[in-house]
CSV table of C-alpha atoms and ligand atoms in Angstrom, one decimal:
chain,number,residue,atom,x,y,z
A,1,MET,CA,130.9,114.5,48.3
A,2,ASN,CA,128.7,113.0,45.5
A,3,VAL,CA,124.7,114.3,45.4
A,4,THR,CA,122.1,112.2,43.7
A,5,VAL,CA,119.3,114.6,42.4
A,6,CYS,CA,115.8,112.8,41.6
A,7,PRO,CA,113.6,114.0,39.0
A,8,ALA,CA,111.0,116.5,40.9
A,9,SER,CA,108.0,114.9,42.0
A,10,SER,CA,105.6,118.0,41.6
A,11,PRO,CA,106.2,121.5,39.9
A,12,LEU,CA,108.2,124.1,42.0
A,13,ARG,CA,106.1,126.9,43.5
A,14,GLY,CA,106.8,129.7,45.7
A,15,THR,CA,109.2,132.1,46.9
A,16,ILE,CA,112.7,131.8,47.9
A,17,THR,CA,115.9,133.8,48.2
A,18,VAL,CA,119.5,133.7,47.3
A,19,PRO,CA,122.6,134.4,48.8
A,20,GLY,CA,124.5,137.6,48.2
A,21,ASP,CA,126.1,138.8,44.9
A,22,LYS,CA,129.6,137.1,44.8
A,23,SER,CA,131.0,139.9,42.6
A,24,ILE,CA,129.7,142.8,44.7
A,25,SER,CA,130.7,140.8,47.9
A,26,HIS,CA,134.7,140.8,46.7
A,27,ARG,CA,134.4,144.3,45.9
A,28,ALA,CA,133.0,145.4,49.1
A,29,LEU,CA,135.8,143.5,50.9
A,30,LEU,CA,138.5,144.9,48.6
A,31,LEU,CA,137.3,148.3,48.6
A,32,GLY,CA,136.7,148.4,52.2
A,33,ALA,CA,140.1,147.5,52.8
A,34,LEU,CA,141.8,150.4,51.0
A,35,ALA,CA,139.1,152.8,52.2
A,36,GLU,CA,139.4,155.6,54.9
A,37,GLY,CA,137.3,154.5,57.8
A,38,THR,CA,135.5,151.4,58.7
A,39,THR,CA,133.1,149.5,56.2
A,40,THR,CA,129.8,147.9,57.0
A,41,VAL,CA,128.8,145.0,54.6
A,42,HIS,CA,125.0,143.7,55.1
A,43,ASN,CA,124.4,140.3,53.4
A,44,LEU,CA,128.1,139.7,52.2
A,45,LEU,CA,128.3,135.9,50.5
A,46,ARG,CA,130.1,133.6,52.7
A,47,SER,CA,131.3,131.5,50.2
A,48,ALA,CA,134.6,129.9,49.7
A,49,ASP,CA,135.5,132.4,46.9
A,50,CYS,CA,134.6,135.4,49.3
A,51,LEU,CA,136.3,133.8,52.2
A,52,SER,CA,139.4,133.6,49.9
A,53,THR,CA,139.5,137.4,49.6
A,54,ALA,CA,138.8,138.1,53.1
A,55,SER,CA,141.7,135.9,54.0
A,56,CYS,CA,144.3,137.5,51.8
A,57,LEU,CA,143.0,140.7,53.0
A,58,LYS,CA,143.6,139.6,56.5
A,59,ALA,CA,147.2,138.6,55.9
A,60,LEU,CA,148.0,142.1,54.3
A,61,GLY,CA,146.9,143.5,57.9
A,62,VAL,CA,143.0,144.2,57.5
A,63,GLY,CA,141.0,144.0,60.1
A,64,ILE,CA,137.5,141.9,59.1
A,65,GLU,CA,135.1,141.1,61.6
A,66,GLY,CA,131.7,139.2,61.5
A,67,LEU,CA,132.5,136.7,59.1
A,68,GLU,CA,131.5,133.7,61.3
A,69,GLY,CA,128.1,134.8,62.0
A,70,SER,CA,125.4,135.9,59.4
A,71,GLY,CA,125.0,139.4,60.2
A,72,PRO,CA,127.0,142.5,59.2
A,73,VAL,CA,130.6,142.2,58.5
A,74,THR,CA,132.9,145.2,59.1
A,75,VAL,CA,136.3,146.0,57.3
A,76,ALA,CA,139.0,148.2,59.1
A,77,GLY,CA,139.9,150.4,55.8
A,78,ARG,CA,143.8,151.1,55.7
A,79,GLY,CA,143.9,153.6,53.0
A,80,LEU,CA,145.1,153.3,49.6
A,81,GLN,CA,148.7,152.7,50.8
A,82,GLY,CA,148.1,151.2,54.1
A,83,LEU,CA,148.2,147.4,53.5
A,84,ALA,CA,151.0,145.6,55.2
A,85,GLU,CA,153.5,143.2,53.5
A,86,PRO,CA,152.2,139.5,54.1
A,87,GLU,CA,154.5,137.4,55.8
A,88,ASP,CA,153.3,134.3,53.6
A,89,VAL,CA,152.1,133.3,50.2
A,90,LEU,CA,148.7,134.6,49.5
A,91,ASP,CA,146.2,132.0,48.7
A,92,ALA,CA,143.4,132.7,46.4
A,93,GLY,CA,142.0,129.3,46.1
A,94,ASN,CA,139.6,128.8,43.2
A,95,SER,CA,138.8,132.7,42.8
A,96,GLY,CA,139.6,134.2,39.8
A,97,THR,CA,137.9,137.4,41.0
A,98,THR,CA,140.3,137.2,44.4
A,99,ALA,CA,143.6,136.5,42.2
A,100,ARG,CA,143.0,139.2,39.4
A,101,LEU,CA,141.6,142.2,41.8
A,102,LEU,CA,144.2,141.6,44.3
A,103,LEU,CA,146.8,141.8,41.6
A,104,GLY,CA,145.6,145.3,40.8
A,105,ILE,CA,145.8,146.3,44.3
A,106,LEU,CA,149.2,144.5,45.0
A,107,ALA,CA,150.9,146.2,41.8
A,108,GLY,CA,150.3,149.8,43.8
A,109,GLN,CA,151.8,148.5,47.2
A,110,PRO,CA,155.1,149.3,48.2
A,111,PHE,CA,156.3,145.7,48.8
A,112,THR,CA,156.6,142.2,47.5
A,113,ALA,CA,153.8,139.8,47.7
A,114,LEU,CA,153.5,136.3,46.4
A,115,LEU,CA,150.0,134.9,45.2
A,116,THR,CA,148.8,131.6,44.3
A,117,GLY,CA,145.6,129.6,43.9
A,118,ASP,CA,144.4,125.9,43.7
A,119,ALA,CA,145.0,123.6,40.7
A,120,SER,CA,141.9,125.3,38.5
A,121,LEU,CA,143.4,128.9,39.3
A,122,ARG,CA,146.8,128.0,38.3
A,123,ARG,CA,145.7,127.1,35.0
A,124,ARG,CA,143.8,130.1,34.7
A,125,PRO,CA,145.1,133.0,32.0
A,126,MET,CA,146.7,135.9,34.3
A,127,ALA,CA,149.0,137.7,31.4
A,128,ARG,CA,145.9,139.6,30.4
A,129,VAL,CA,146.3,141.5,33.9
A,130,THR,CA,150.0,141.1,34.5
A,131,ALA,CA,151.0,142.6,31.3
A,132,PRO,CA,149.1,146.1,31.7
A,133,LEU,CA,150.2,146.2,35.2
A,134,ALA,CA,153.9,145.7,34.2
A,135,ARG,CA,153.0,148.6,31.6
A,136,MET,CA,151.8,150.8,34.7
A,137,GLY,CA,155.0,150.0,36.4
A,138,ALA,CA,154.8,146.9,38.7
A,139,GLN,CA,157.5,144.3,38.6
A,140,ILE,CA,155.7,140.7,38.4
A,141,LEU,CA,157.2,137.4,37.9
A,142,GLY,CA,156.0,134.1,37.4
A,143,ARG,CA,155.6,130.8,35.4
A,144,ARG,CA,155.4,131.7,31.4
A,145,ASP,CA,156.5,135.3,31.9
A,146,GLY,CA,154.0,136.2,34.5
A,147,SER,CA,151.1,134.7,32.9
A,148,LEU,CA,150.2,131.7,35.5
A,149,LEU,CA,150.1,131.8,39.3
A,150,PRO,CA,151.8,131.5,41.3
A,151,LEU,CA,152.9,135.0,40.9
A,152,ALA,CA,155.6,137.4,42.8
A,153,VAL,CA,154.6,140.9,42.8
A,154,ARG,CA,156.8,143.9,43.5
A,155,GLY,CA,154.4,146.9,43.8
A,156,GLY,CA,155.4,150.7,43.7
A,157,ARG,CA,154.7,153.9,41.9
A,158,LEU,CA,152.4,153.3,39.1
A,159,ARG,CA,151.7,155.5,36.0
A,160,GLY,CA,148.2,155.7,34.5
A,161,GLY,CA,147.6,155.4,31.0
A,162,HIS,CA,145.1,154.2,28.3
A,163,PHE,CA,144.0,150.8,28.1
A,164,ALA,CA,142.4,149.1,25.1
A,165,LEU,CA,141.0,145.6,26.8
A,166,PRO,CA,141.4,142.3,24.5
A,167,VAL,CA,138.5,140.9,26.1
A,168,ALA,CA,135.1,142.2,27.9
A,169,SER,CA,136.4,141.4,31.4
A,170,ALA,CA,135.4,142.9,34.3
A,171,GLN,CA,138.0,141.2,36.5
A,172,LEU,CA,140.5,142.6,34.1
A,173,LYS,CA,139.1,146.1,33.9
A,174,SER,CA,138.5,145.9,37.9
A,175,ALA,CA,142.2,145.2,38.4
A,176,LEU,CA,143.3,148.1,36.0
A,177,LEU,CA,140.9,150.6,37.9
A,178,LEU,CA,142.2,149.5,41.5
A,179,ALA,CA,145.7,149.7,40.2
A,180,GLY,CA,144.8,153.4,39.0
A,181,LEU,CA,143.8,154.2,42.5
A,182,ASN,CA,147.3,154.4,43.4
A,183,ALA,CA,148.7,155.5,39.7
A,184,GLU,CA,150.4,159.1,38.9
A,185,GLY,CA,148.0,160.5,36.1
A,186,GLU,CA,144.3,159.3,35.1
A,187,THR,CA,143.9,155.7,34.0
A,188,SER,CA,141.3,155.2,31.3
A,189,ILE,CA,140.1,151.6,30.1
A,190,THR,CA,138.1,150.9,26.9
A,191,GLU,CA,136.2,147.6,26.7
A,192,PRO,CA,135.2,145.8,23.5
A,193,ALA,CA,131.7,145.2,25.2
A,194,PRO,CA,130.2,146.0,28.4
A,195,SER,CA,131.1,144.0,31.1
A,196,ARG,CA,129.7,144.2,34.9
A,197,ASP,CA,130.3,147.7,36.3
A,198,HIS,CA,129.9,146.8,39.9
A,199,THR,CA,133.6,148.4,40.6
A,200,GLU,CA,132.8,151.5,38.6
A,201,ARG,CA,129.5,152.0,40.6
A,202,MET,CA,131.0,151.4,43.9
A,203,LEU,CA,133.8,153.3,43.4
A,204,ALA,CA,131.7,156.4,42.5
A,205,ALA,CA,129.3,155.7,45.6
A,206,TRP,CA,132.8,155.8,47.8
A,207,GLY,CA,133.5,159.3,46.5
A,208,VAL,CA,136.0,158.7,43.5
A,209,PRO,CA,134.9,161.0,40.7
A,210,LEU,CA,134.7,158.5,37.7
A,211,ARG,CA,133.8,159.5,34.3
A,212,ARG,CA,132.2,157.2,31.8
A,213,ALA,CA,132.4,158.0,27.7
A,214,GLY,CA,130.9,155.6,25.6
A,215,SER,CA,132.4,152.2,26.0
A,216,SER,CA,135.4,153.8,28.2
A,217,VAL,CA,135.7,154.5,32.0
A,218,ILE,CA,138.2,157.1,33.2
A,219,LEU,CA,139.6,157.4,36.7
A,220,PRO,CA,141.2,160.6,37.8
A,221,ALA,CA,144.4,160.9,39.5
A,222,GLY,CA,144.7,161.2,43.5
A,223,PRO,CA,141.2,159.9,44.2
A,224,ARG,CA,140.3,159.1,47.8
A,225,LEU,CA,137.9,156.2,49.0
A,226,ARG,CA,135.5,156.7,52.1
A,227,ALA,CA,134.2,153.9,53.6
A,228,GLN,CA,130.8,153.0,53.3
A,229,THR,CA,127.8,150.9,54.2
A,230,VAL,CA,126.8,148.5,51.7
A,231,SER,CA,124.0,146.2,51.1
A,232,VAL,CA,124.7,143.3,49.0
A,233,PRO,CA,121.5,142.2,46.6
A,234,GLY,CA,121.1,138.7,46.0
A,235,ASP,CA,123.2,137.1,43.1
A,236,ILE,CA,121.3,136.9,39.9
A,237,SER,CA,124.2,133.9,38.9
A,238,ALA,CA,122.9,132.0,42.0
A,239,ALA,CA,119.3,133.0,41.2
A,240,ALA,CA,119.9,131.5,37.3
A,241,PHE,CA,119.7,128.0,38.5
A,242,PHE,CA,116.1,128.4,40.3
A,243,LEU,CA,114.9,130.5,37.3
A,244,VAL,CA,116.0,128.0,34.7
A,245,ALA,CA,114.5,124.9,37.2
A,246,ALA,CA,111.2,127.0,37.1
A,247,ALA,CA,111.1,127.8,33.3
A,248,ILE,CA,111.5,124.1,32.6
A,249,LEU,CA,109.7,122.1,34.9
A,250,PRO,CA,106.0,122.3,33.9
A,251,GLY,CA,103.5,123.9,36.2
A,252,SER,CA,106.3,125.8,38.2
A,253,GLN,CA,106.2,129.6,39.3
A,254,VAL,CA,108.9,130.8,41.6
A,255,THR,CA,109.7,134.2,42.5
A,256,ILE,CA,113.1,135.0,43.7
A,257,LYS,CA,113.2,138.0,46.3
A,258,GLY,CA,115.7,140.8,46.3
A,259,VAL,CA,117.9,140.0,43.4
A,260,GLY,CA,120.6,142.3,41.6
A,261,VAL,CA,119.2,143.5,38.4
A,262,ASN,CA,122.2,145.3,37.0
A,263,SER,CA,121.7,145.6,33.3
A,264,THR,CA,125.2,144.2,32.9
A,265,ARG,CA,124.0,140.9,34.6
A,266,THR,CA,120.5,140.3,33.3
A,267,GLY,CA,121.2,138.8,30.1
A,268,VAL,CA,119.8,135.4,31.5
A,269,LEU,CA,116.0,137.0,31.7
A,270,ASP,CA,116.2,138.5,28.4
A,271,VAL,CA,117.1,135.0,27.1
A,272,LEU,CA,114.6,133.2,29.2
A,273,ALA,CA,112.1,135.7,28.0
A,274,ARG,CA,113.1,135.1,24.5
A,275,MET,CA,112.8,131.0,24.9
A,276,GLY,CA,109.3,131.7,26.0
A,277,ALA,CA,109.5,131.8,29.6
A,278,PRO,CA,107.3,134.8,31.1
A,279,VAL,CA,109.7,136.6,33.4
A,280,THR,CA,108.4,139.6,35.5
A,281,LEU,CA,110.2,142.0,37.7
A,282,THR,CA,108.5,143.6,40.7
A,283,ASP,CA,109.4,145.5,43.5
A,284,ARG,CA,112.4,147.5,41.6
A,285,HIS,CA,114.5,149.7,44.0
A,286,GLU,CA,118.1,150.7,44.6
A,287,GLU,CA,120.5,149.6,47.5
A,288,SER,CA,124.0,150.8,47.4
A,289,GLY,CA,124.2,152.2,43.9
A,290,GLU,CA,122.7,148.8,42.8
A,291,PRO,CA,119.2,148.0,41.1
A,292,LEU,CA,117.3,145.2,42.8
A,293,ALA,CA,113.8,143.3,42.2
A,294,ASP,CA,111.8,140.4,43.0
A,295,ILE,CA,112.2,138.2,39.6
A,296,THR,CA,109.1,135.8,38.8
A,297,VAL,CA,109.5,133.3,36.4
A,298,ALA,CA,107.1,130.5,35.2
A,299,ALA,CA,107.0,127.5,33.2
A,300,ALA,CA,106.7,127.5,29.3
A,301,PRO,CA,107.3,125.4,26.2
A,302,LEU,CA,110.8,126.9,25.5
A,303,GLN,CA,112.3,127.6,21.9
A,304,GLY,CA,115.6,127.5,21.0
A,305,VAL,CA,117.5,130.7,20.6
A,306,GLU,CA,120.8,132.2,19.3
A,307,ILE,CA,123.2,133.4,22.2
A,308,ALA,CA,125.9,135.8,20.9
A,309,GLY,CA,127.8,139.1,20.6
A,310,PRO,CA,127.5,141.5,23.3
A,311,LEU,CA,125.0,139.5,25.2
A,312,ILE,CA,127.7,136.9,26.1
A,313,PRO,CA,129.4,139.3,28.8
A,314,ARG,CA,125.9,140.1,30.3
A,315,LEU,CA,125.4,136.2,30.9
A,316,ILE,CA,128.8,134.8,31.0
A,317,ASP,CA,128.5,132.8,34.4
A,318,GLU,CA,124.8,131.9,33.4
A,319,ILE,CA,125.7,129.7,30.1
A,320,PRO,CA,126.1,126.5,32.0
A,321,ALA,CA,122.2,126.8,33.6
A,322,LEU,CA,121.2,128.3,30.0
A,323,ALA,CA,122.5,125.2,28.3
A,324,VAL,CA,120.3,123.1,30.4
A,325,ALA,CA,117.4,125.3,29.4
A,326,ALA,CA,118.3,124.4,25.7
A,327,CYS,CA,118.3,120.8,26.5
A,328,TYR,CA,114.5,121.2,27.3
A,329,ALA,CA,113.8,123.7,24.4
A,330,GLN,CA,112.3,122.8,21.0
A,331,GLY,CA,114.7,123.0,18.5
A,332,GLU,CA,118.3,124.3,18.2
A,333,THR,CA,120.1,126.8,20.7
A,334,VAL,CA,123.4,128.3,19.2
A,335,ILE,CA,125.9,129.7,21.5
A,336,ARG,CA,128.8,131.5,20.0
A,337,ASP,CA,131.5,134.3,21.0
A,338,ALA,CA,131.5,132.5,24.3
A,339,ALA,CA,135.6,131.5,24.0
A,340,GLU,CA,136.2,132.8,27.4
A,341,LEU,CA,134.3,129.8,28.9
A,342,ARG,CA,137.2,127.7,28.0
A,343,VAL,CA,139.4,129.6,30.7
A,344,LYS,CA,136.6,129.7,33.4
A,345,GLU,CA,136.8,127.3,36.5
A,346,SER,CA,136.7,124.5,34.2
A,347,ASP,CA,136.5,124.4,30.2
A,348,ARG,CA,132.8,124.9,30.5
A,349,LEU,CA,132.2,124.2,27.1
A,350,ALA,CA,134.0,121.1,27.0
A,351,ALA,CA,132.6,120.0,30.3
A,352,LEU,CA,128.9,121.1,29.5
A,353,ALA,CA,129.2,119.0,26.2
A,354,ARG,CA,130.7,115.9,27.8
A,355,GLU,CA,128.5,115.7,31.1
A,356,LEU,CA,125.2,117.1,29.5
A,357,GLY,CA,126.0,114.4,26.6
A,358,ALA,CA,126.3,111.8,29.2
A,359,LEU,CA,122.6,112.3,30.3
A,360,GLY,CA,121.6,112.0,26.5
A,361,ALA,CA,121.6,115.7,25.2
A,362,ASP,CA,122.1,116.5,21.5
A,363,ILE,CA,125.1,119.0,22.3
A,364,ARG,CA,127.9,119.7,19.9
A,365,GLU,CA,130.8,121.9,20.9
A,366,LEU,CA,132.2,124.9,18.9
A,367,PRO,CA,135.6,126.4,19.1
A,368,ASP,CA,133.8,129.3,20.8
A,369,GLY,CA,130.3,127.9,22.0
A,370,LEU,CA,127.8,125.3,21.8
A,371,ILE,CA,125.0,124.0,19.6
A,372,ILE,CA,122.2,122.2,21.5
A,373,ARG,CA,119.2,120.6,20.2
A,374,GLY,CA,116.6,119.9,22.7
A,375,ARG,CA,115.4,116.3,23.6
A,376,PRO,CA,114.5,114.9,27.2
A,377,LEU,CA,117.6,114.0,29.3
A,378,HIS,CA,117.8,110.7,31.1
A,379,GLY,CA,119.6,109.9,34.5
A,380,GLY,CA,123.0,109.0,34.9
A,381,GLU,CA,126.3,109.5,36.5
A,382,VAL,CA,128.0,112.9,35.7
A,383,LYS,CA,130.8,114.9,37.0
A,384,SER,CA,131.3,118.5,38.5
A,385,HIS,CA,135.0,118.9,37.0
A,386,GLY,CA,135.4,121.0,40.2
A,387,ASP,CA,133.4,123.5,38.7
A,388,HIS,CA,130.6,124.9,40.9
A,389,ARG,CA,128.4,126.5,38.1
A,390,LEU,CA,128.5,122.7,36.7
A,391,ALA,CA,127.6,121.3,39.5
A,392,MET,CA,124.4,123.4,39.9
A,393,ALA,CA,123.5,123.4,36.2
A,394,LEU,CA,123.5,119.5,36.3
A,395,ALA,CA,121.3,119.5,39.3
A,396,VAL,CA,118.8,121.8,37.4
A,397,ALA,CA,118.9,119.1,34.4
A,398,ALA,CA,118.5,116.2,37.0
A,399,LEU,CA,115.3,118.0,38.1
A,400,ALA,CA,113.6,117.6,35.0
A,401,ALA,CA,115.1,114.2,33.6
A,402,ARG,CA,113.6,110.9,33.4
A,403,GLY,CA,116.0,109.2,36.2
A,404,PRO,CA,118.2,110.2,39.0
A,405,VAL,CA,121.6,111.9,38.3
A,406,THR,CA,124.3,111.4,40.5
A,407,ILE,CA,126.9,114.0,40.6
A,408,ALA,CA,130.3,113.4,41.7
A,409,GLY,CA,132.3,116.2,43.5
A,410,ALA,CA,129.3,118.4,44.1
A,411,ASP,CA,130.9,120.0,47.3
A,412,CYS,CA,132.4,122.8,44.9
A,413,VAL,CA,128.9,124.5,45.0
A,414,SER,CA,130.3,125.9,48.4
A,415,ILE,CA,132.6,128.1,46.0
A,416,SER,CA,129.5,130.5,45.4
A,417,PHE,CA,126.5,129.0,46.7
A,418,PRO,CA,127.2,126.7,50.0
A,419,THR,CA,123.4,126.2,50.6
A,420,PHE,CA,122.6,125.3,47.3
A,421,PHE,CA,121.5,121.6,47.5
A,422,SER,CA,119.5,122.4,50.8
A,423,GLN,CA,117.4,124.3,48.5
A,424,VAL,CA,116.7,121.9,45.9
A,425,PRO,CA,114.0,119.4,46.6
A,426,GLY,CA,114.9,115.5,46.2
A,427,THR,CA,118.5,115.8,46.8
A,428,ARG,CA,120.6,112.9,48.6
A,429,ARG,CA,124.3,113.2,49.8
A,430,HIS,CA,126.5,110.4,50.1
B,501,S3P,C1,133.4,138.4,37.5
B,501,S3P,C2,133.7,138.6,36.3
B,501,S3P,C3,133.8,137.7,35.3
B,501,S3P,C4,132.8,136.6,35.9
B,501,S3P,C5,133.3,136.1,37.2
B,501,S3P,C6,133.2,137.1,38.1
B,501,S3P,C7,134.0,139.7,38.4
B,501,S3P,O1,134.8,137.1,34.8
B,501,S3P,O2,132.9,135.3,34.9
B,501,S3P,O3,132.5,134.9,37.8
B,501,S3P,O4,133.3,139.6,39.6
B,501,S3P,O5,134.6,140.5,38.0
B,501,S3P,P1,135.6,138.0,33.8
B,501,S3P,O6,135.8,139.1,34.3
B,501,S3P,O7,137.0,136.9,33.5
B,501,S3P,O8,134.8,137.7,32.6
């Protein structure tokens, strides 16, 4: 599907909601499958990625009800050791979170499973997960020494241990925590910088006595996981596109209600505020161990900023949206320490440079980042590279551009935000 987005004819004003958080939705399904009892999930994100997790779990014998509707979803937990050997290859689709977290679970199950994904996922690095899982005792075979999907996993008895992560990756940390649930001895993990901690919060809320010490998390041996009722907050990574749109379109003010504002995810708010956009949080409260708030952002003249260091994991998925904000800011924005973007759903550094460049942006690639000098963008034809966040970032760029922008392959927004284009004014599908 191609979508044409026209320059906004008026400021964005009003109150909106965004779908449930993708990271938390995956985890609610996965932990629900491993728990004792039936888990109920409110506001689960029904996007292609989360449906990939659900279909893999169903193939492992887990009963999941309610996915077709918009009400609560129930997951009939099978306990830590209760999954069934799948009859066919498990398909994680486009979803890195499904593949990596599932590898952690499969490592501790006493059977063989095969796991694959789409062309993008089959290019993404898995050795960061498979190497430590092999150290814990799992047998994993695949191309390039088990570093690329498809992978065959023969799980079984695992040993815990200490793991110092080479990258700040919540997917890697979570895979090891999930494997650690079935390991003998404690599992401890040290991160180079804090990544999203939804797995830790959820495990704690579900009865696992995790300990945190500095940059480490320690999972004791022999935990029990009790089914819960979970309420999924709105996804700040989905909200980011509208926050940036409001910040760059003169006269705009948008409130997004009920968004997750876990501090491991709110780097985008810090950067927008530093760029000069007024950001306010109201109605702060907590649900299912996660903080939520209504976020209001208004348009303002933006300034270029530097985005680097430990801030990067706190906004890793928001860099496409922030790159668009940088295009409409005065002066230079420098993004560094973000080489991980080269191994996301697309090589996001190359894809952003190419596609924003095609709209007239002054944007240069660094090995681990981007340098962007603000100047107005024009209309044109761009490609999504099959990457949902690129498609949405380009749509936001179009709202503030001088002419219409046609985005080829825009249907990939279904990966994380199926209703995105219905919430963007002035779009035409063809
Ligand atoms: C995610 C972690 C991040 C993020 C991804 C979702 C998660 O990936 O980019 O969209 O749910 O754990 P990494 O762990 O590879 O940084």
